[in-house]
CSV table of C-alpha atoms in Angstrom, one decimal:
chain,number,residue,atom,x,y,z
A,1,UNK,CA,8.7,-5.5,-6.9
A,2,UNK,CA,7.1,-8.9,-7.2
A,3,UNK,CA,6.8,-9.1,-11.0
A,4,UNK,CA,4.9,-5.9,-11.3
A,5,UNK,CA,5.7,-3.2,-13.8
A,6,UNK,CA,3.9,0.1,-14.3
A,7,UNK,CA,4.1,2.4,-17.4
A,8,UNK,CA,4.8,5.1,-17.8
A,9,UNK,CA,6.9,5.8,-14.7
A,10,UNK,CA,6.5,9.6,-15.1
A,11,UNK,CA,4.0,11.6,-17.1
A,12,UNK,CA,3.2,15.3,-17.4
A,13,UNK,CA,-0.1,16.1,-19.0
A,14,UNK,CA,-2.5,19.0,-19.4
A,15,UNK,CA,-5.8,19.6,-17.8
A,16,UNK,CA,-8.6,18.0,-19.8
A,17,UNK,CA,-6.6,15.4,-21.6
A,18,UNK,CA,-7.2,11.7,-21.3
A,19,UNK,CA,-4.5,9.6,-19.6
A,20,UNK,CA,-4.1,5.8,-19.3
A,21,UNK,CA,-1.7,4.1,-16.9
A,22,UNK,CA,-0.8,0.5,-17.3
A,23,UNK,CA,0.0,-2.2,-14.7
A,24,UNK,CA,1.4,-5.5,-15.8
A,25,UNK,CA,2.1,-8.5,-13.6
A,26,UNK,CA,3.8,-11.8,-14.2
A,27,UNK,CA,2.6,-13.5,-11.1
A,28,UNK,CA,-0.8,-14.7,-12.4
A,29,UNK,CA,-2.5,-13.2,-9.3
A,30,UNK,CA,-6.2,-12.9,-9.5
A,31,UNK,CA,-6.6,-9.6,-7.7
A,32,UNK,CA,-5.3,-6.2,-8.8
A,33,UNK,CA,-5.6,-2.7,-7.3
A,34,UNK,CA,-5.0,0.9,-8.2
A,35,UNK,CA,-4.1,3.3,-5.4
A,36,UNK,CA,-3.1,6.9,-5.2
A,37,UNK,CA,-0.6,8.4,-2.7
A,38,UNK,CA,-0.7,12.0,-1.7
A,39,UNK,CA,1.2,14.0,1.0
A,40,UNK,CA,-0.9,14.0,4.2
A,41,UNK,CA,-2.9,11.0,3.1
A,42,UNK,CA,-2.4,7.3,3.4
A,43,UNK,CA,-2.6,5.2,0.3
A,44,UNK,CA,-6.2,5.3,-1.0
A,45,UNK,CA,-7.9,2.7,-3.2
A,46,UNK,CA,-9.2,3.9,-6.5
A,47,UNK,CA,-10.5,0.7,-8.1
A,48,UNK,CA,-9.8,-2.9,-7.9
A,49,UNK,CA,-10.3,-6.1,-10.0
A,50,UNK,CA,-11.2,-9.5,-8.8
A,51,UNK,CA,-10.8,-11.2,-12.2
A,52,UNK,CA,-10.8,-10.6,-16.0
A,53,UNK,CA,-13.5,-8.0,-16.8
A,54,UNK,CA,-14.5,-7.9,-13.1
A,55,UNK,CA,-13.9,-4.6,-11.4
A,56,UNK,CA,-15.3,-2.5,-8.6
A,57,UNK,CA,-14.9,1.0,-7.1
A,58,UNK,CA,-12.7,1.9,-4.2
A,59,UNK,CA,-13.0,4.9,-1.9
A,60,UNK,CA,-11.8,7.6,-4.4
A,61,UNK,CA,-13.1,6.4,-7.8
A,62,UNK,CA,-14.6,9.6,-9.1
A,63,UNK,CA,-12.9,10.7,-12.4
A,64,UNK,CA,-11.3,7.3,-12.9
A,65,UNK,CA,-12.2,4.2,-14.9
A,66,UNK,CA,-10.5,0.8,-15.2
A,67,UNK,CA,-10.4,-2.1,-17.5
A,68,UNK,CA,-9.0,-5.6,-17.3
A,69,UNK,CA,-9.1,-7.7,-20.5
A,70,UNK,CA,-6.3,-10.1,-19.5
A,71,UNK,CA,-5.2,-11.5,-16.2
A,72,UNK,CA,-1.8,-9.8,-16.4
A,73,UNK,CA,-2.9,-6.2,-17.3
A,74,UNK,CA,-4.9,-3.6,-15.4
A,75,UNK,CA,-5.4,-0.2,-16.9
A,76,UNK,CA,-6.4,3.0,-15.1
A,77,UNK,CA,-7.9,5.8,-17.2
A,78,UNK,CA,-8.4,9.4,-16.3
A,79,UNK,CA,-11.0,10.4,-18.9
A,80,UNK,CA,-10.3,14.2,-18.5
A,81,UNK,CA,-7.4,14.9,-16.2
A,82,UNK,CA,-7.7,17.5,-13.5
A,83,UNK,CA,-5.0,19.1,-11.3
A,84,UNK,CA,-6.5,17.3,-8.3
A,85,UNK,CA,-5.4,14.1,-10.0
A,86,UNK,CA,-1.7,15.0,-9.7
A,87,UNK,CA,-0.4,12.2,-7.6
A,88,UNK,CA,1.7,9.1,-7.4
A,89,UNK,CA,-0.2,6.0,-8.6
A,90,UNK,CA,0.6,2.5,-7.4
A,91,UNK,CA,-0.7,-0.8,-8.7
A,92,UNK,CA,-0.9,-3.7,-6.4
A,93,UNK,CA,-1.6,-7.4,-6.7
A,94,UNK,CA,-2.7,-10.2,-4.3
A,95,UNK,CA,-3.2,-13.9,-4.7
A,96,UNK,CA,-6.6,-14.4,-3.1
A,97,UNK,CA,-9.1,-13.1,-0.7
A,98,UNK,CA,-9.9,-16.3,1.2
A,99,UNK,CA,-7.6,-15.4,4.0
A,100,UNK,CA,-6.0,-12.1,4.9
A,101,UNK,CA,-3.2,-11.8,2.5
A,102,UNK,CA,-0.7,-9.2,1.6
A,103,UNK,CA,-0.7,-7.0,-1.4
A,104,UNK,CA,2.4,-6.4,-3.4
A,105,UNK,CA,3.1,-3.1,-5.0
A,106,UNK,CA,4.6,-1.9,-8.2
A,107,UNK,CA,7.1,0.9,-8.5
A,108,UNK,CA,4.6,3.7,-9.1
A,109,UNK,CA,3.7,6.3,-11.7
A,110,UNK,CA,4.2,9.9,-11.0
A,111,UNK,CA,1.5,11.9,-12.8
A,112,UNK,CA,1.5,15.7,-13.0
A,113,UNK,CA,-1.5,17.5,-14.4
A,114,UNK,CA,-0.7,21.1,-15.4
B,1,UNK,CA,-15.3,3.5,9.3
B,2,UNK,CA,-12.0,1.8,9.6
B,3,UNK,CA,-9.2,4.1,10.9
B,4,UNK,CA,-5.4,3.7,11.2
B,5,UNK,CA,-3.3,6.2,13.1
B,6,UNK,CA,0.5,6.0,13.1
B,7,UNK,CA,2.8,7.7,15.5
B,8,UNK,CA,5.1,9.5,15.6
B,9,UNK,CA,4.9,11.1,12.1
B,10,UNK,CA,8.7,11.3,12.0
B,11,UNK,CA,11.5,9.7,14.2
B,12,UNK,CA,15.2,10.4,14.1
B,13,UNK,CA,17.5,7.9,15.7
B,14,UNK,CA,21.2,7.4,16.1
B,15,UNK,CA,22.6,4.2,14.7
B,16,UNK,CA,22.2,1.5,17.4
B,17,UNK,CA,19.5,3.4,19.3
B,18,UNK,CA,16.4,1.1,19.5
B,19,UNK,CA,12.9,2.4,19.4
B,20,UNK,CA,9.3,1.5,18.4
B,21,UNK,CA,6.7,2.8,16.0
B,22,UNK,CA,3.0,2.7,16.8
B,23,UNK,CA,0.0,1.9,14.8
B,24,UNK,CA,-3.4,2.3,16.4
B,25,UNK,CA,-6.4,1.0,14.6
B,26,UNK,CA,-10.2,1.0,14.8
B,27,UNK,CA,-12.0,-1.7,12.7
B,28,UNK,CA,-15.2,-3.6,13.0
B,29,UNK,CA,-13.4,-6.9,13.0
B,30,UNK,CA,-9.7,-7.3,12.2
B,31,UNK,CA,-8.9,-9.7,9.5
B,32,UNK,CA,-5.2,-8.8,9.3
B,33,UNK,CA,-2.7,-6.0,10.0
B,34,UNK,CA,0.2,-5.4,7.6
B,35,UNK,CA,3.5,-3.5,7.8
B,36,UNK,CA,5.2,-2.1,4.8
B,37,UNK,CA,8.4,-0.3,4.2
B,38,UNK,CA,8.6,2.4,1.6
B,39,UNK,CA,11.8,4.0,0.3
B,40,UNK,CA,11.7,7.4,-1.5
B,41,UNK,CA,10.5,7.1,-5.1
B,42,UNK,CA,9.5,3.4,-4.7
B,43,UNK,CA,6.5,1.3,-4.0
B,44,UNK,CA,5.7,-0.1,-0.6
B,45,UNK,CA,7.6,-3.3,0.2
B,46,UNK,CA,5.7,-5.9,2.3
B,47,UNK,CA,7.2,-6.7,5.7
B,48,UNK,CA,4.8,-8.6,7.9
B,49,UNK,CA,1.2,-9.8,8.3
B,50,UNK,CA,-0.3,-10.2,11.8
B,51,UNK,CA,-3.6,-11.9,12.3
B,52,UNK,CA,-4.5,-12.0,16.0
B,53,UNK,CA,-3.7,-10.3,19.3
B,54,UNK,CA,-0.5,-11.6,20.9
B,55,UNK,CA,1.1,-12.5,17.6
B,56,UNK,CA,4.7,-11.5,16.9
B,57,UNK,CA,6.9,-11.6,13.8
B,58,UNK,CA,10.5,-10.8,13.3
B,59,UNK,CA,12.8,-10.0,10.4
B,60,UNK,CA,16.4,-9.0,11.0
B,61,UNK,CA,16.3,-5.9,13.2
B,62,UNK,CA,12.5,-5.6,13.0
B,63,UNK,CA,9.8,-7.1,15.2
B,64,UNK,CA,6.1,-6.5,14.9
B,65,UNK,CA,3.6,-7.1,17.7
B,66,UNK,CA,-0.2,-6.9,17.8
B,67,UNK,CA,-2.8,-6.2,20.5
B,68,UNK,CA,-6.5,-5.7,20.1
B,69,UNK,CA,-6.1,-1.9,19.6
B,70,UNK,CA,-2.6,-1.4,18.2
B,71,UNK,CA,0.6,-2.8,16.7
B,72,UNK,CA,4.2,-1.9,17.4
B,73,UNK,CA,7.1,-2.1,15.0
B,74,UNK,CA,10.2,-2.5,17.2
B,75,UNK,CA,13.5,-1.6,15.7
B,76,UNK,CA,16.5,-3.0,17.5
B,77,UNK,CA,20.0,-1.5,17.0
B,78,UNK,CA,19.0,0.3,13.7
B,79,UNK,CA,21.4,1.0,10.9
B,80,UNK,CA,21.2,3.9,8.4
B,81,UNK,CA,19.8,1.5,5.8
B,82,UNK,CA,16.7,1.1,7.9
B,83,UNK,CA,15.8,4.7,7.1
B,84,UNK,CA,12.5,4.7,5.3
B,85,UNK,CA,8.8,5.4,5.7
B,86,UNK,CA,7.0,2.6,7.5
B,87,UNK,CA,3.4,2.1,6.7
B,88,UNK,CA,0.7,0.2,8.6
B,89,UNK,CA,-2.5,-1.1,7.1
B,90,UNK,CA,-5.5,-3.0,8.3
B,91,UNK,CA,-7.9,-5.4,6.5
B,92,UNK,CA,-11.3,-5.7,8.2
B,93,UNK,CA,-14.1,-8.2,8.0
B,94,UNK,CA,-16.5,-5.9,6.3
B,95,UNK,CA,-18.9,-8.2,4.5
B,96,UNK,CA,-18.2,-8.1,0.8
B,97,UNK,CA,-15.6,-5.4,1.1
B,98,UNK,CA,-13.0,-7.6,2.8
B,99,UNK,CA,-10.5,-6.9,0.0
B,100,UNK,CA,-9.9,-3.4,1.3
B,101,UNK,CA,-6.8,-2.2,3.0
B,102,UNK,CA,-6.9,1.0,5.1
B,103,UNK,CA,-3.5,2.6,5.4
B,104,UNK,CA,-2.1,5.0,8.0
B,105,UNK,CA,-0.1,8.0,6.9
B,106,UNK,CA,3.2,6.4,7.8
B,107,UNK,CA,6.2,7.1,10.1
B,108,UNK,CA,9.3,8.6,8.5
B,109,UNK,CA,12.3,7.0,10.2
B,110,UNK,CA,15.8,8.5,9.8
B,111,UNK,CA,18.8,6.7,11.3
B,112,UNK,CA,21.9,8.7,11.5
B,113,UNK,CA,25.4,7.1,11.4
């Protein structure tokens, strides 16, 4: 996993509680992404960041917010977790958007909302 | 809307039995097509990027090819360690949204010894 760590790796939480997932990279890549992966669906983009304090929504952003105060860290927050947010969450990074370029993924966080 | 369809959903092979995985796509303008490998409990691992029809890339027992409508991942003489889920994704020229990858649901490959 190209210099990407995610924490926590596993979390169980109750409906209605706030949850923050952290992604940390050591590659100094400008672009960072949060995806969720669910059975029967492909990876779906939640939010992405194109620089410090620059973020935008993906296709499944409702119920999620993000922040990026440093190049290396990208936080995903579930303000009030719901059972539908039970999923595996992956962070990804990419170097630039000038040309088609691959995204590298972290190890994932398995989140269970009870 | 960009769409990616992978087939088959699951494929079981005997060690040494070559085969191909398919990725069909519909995009407004293809910027790049990506193949990833994902092992259980891990994040996707990048394999290949293909940019234009006719392009081919190889890595060990894997070869990826691209046409204007689909991509194939050919697996030659597979080994049990090639067992994984293989994901295909496309990046389209969509104005300001050209960051976006659209993923297929994947093909689960099992190679029996």
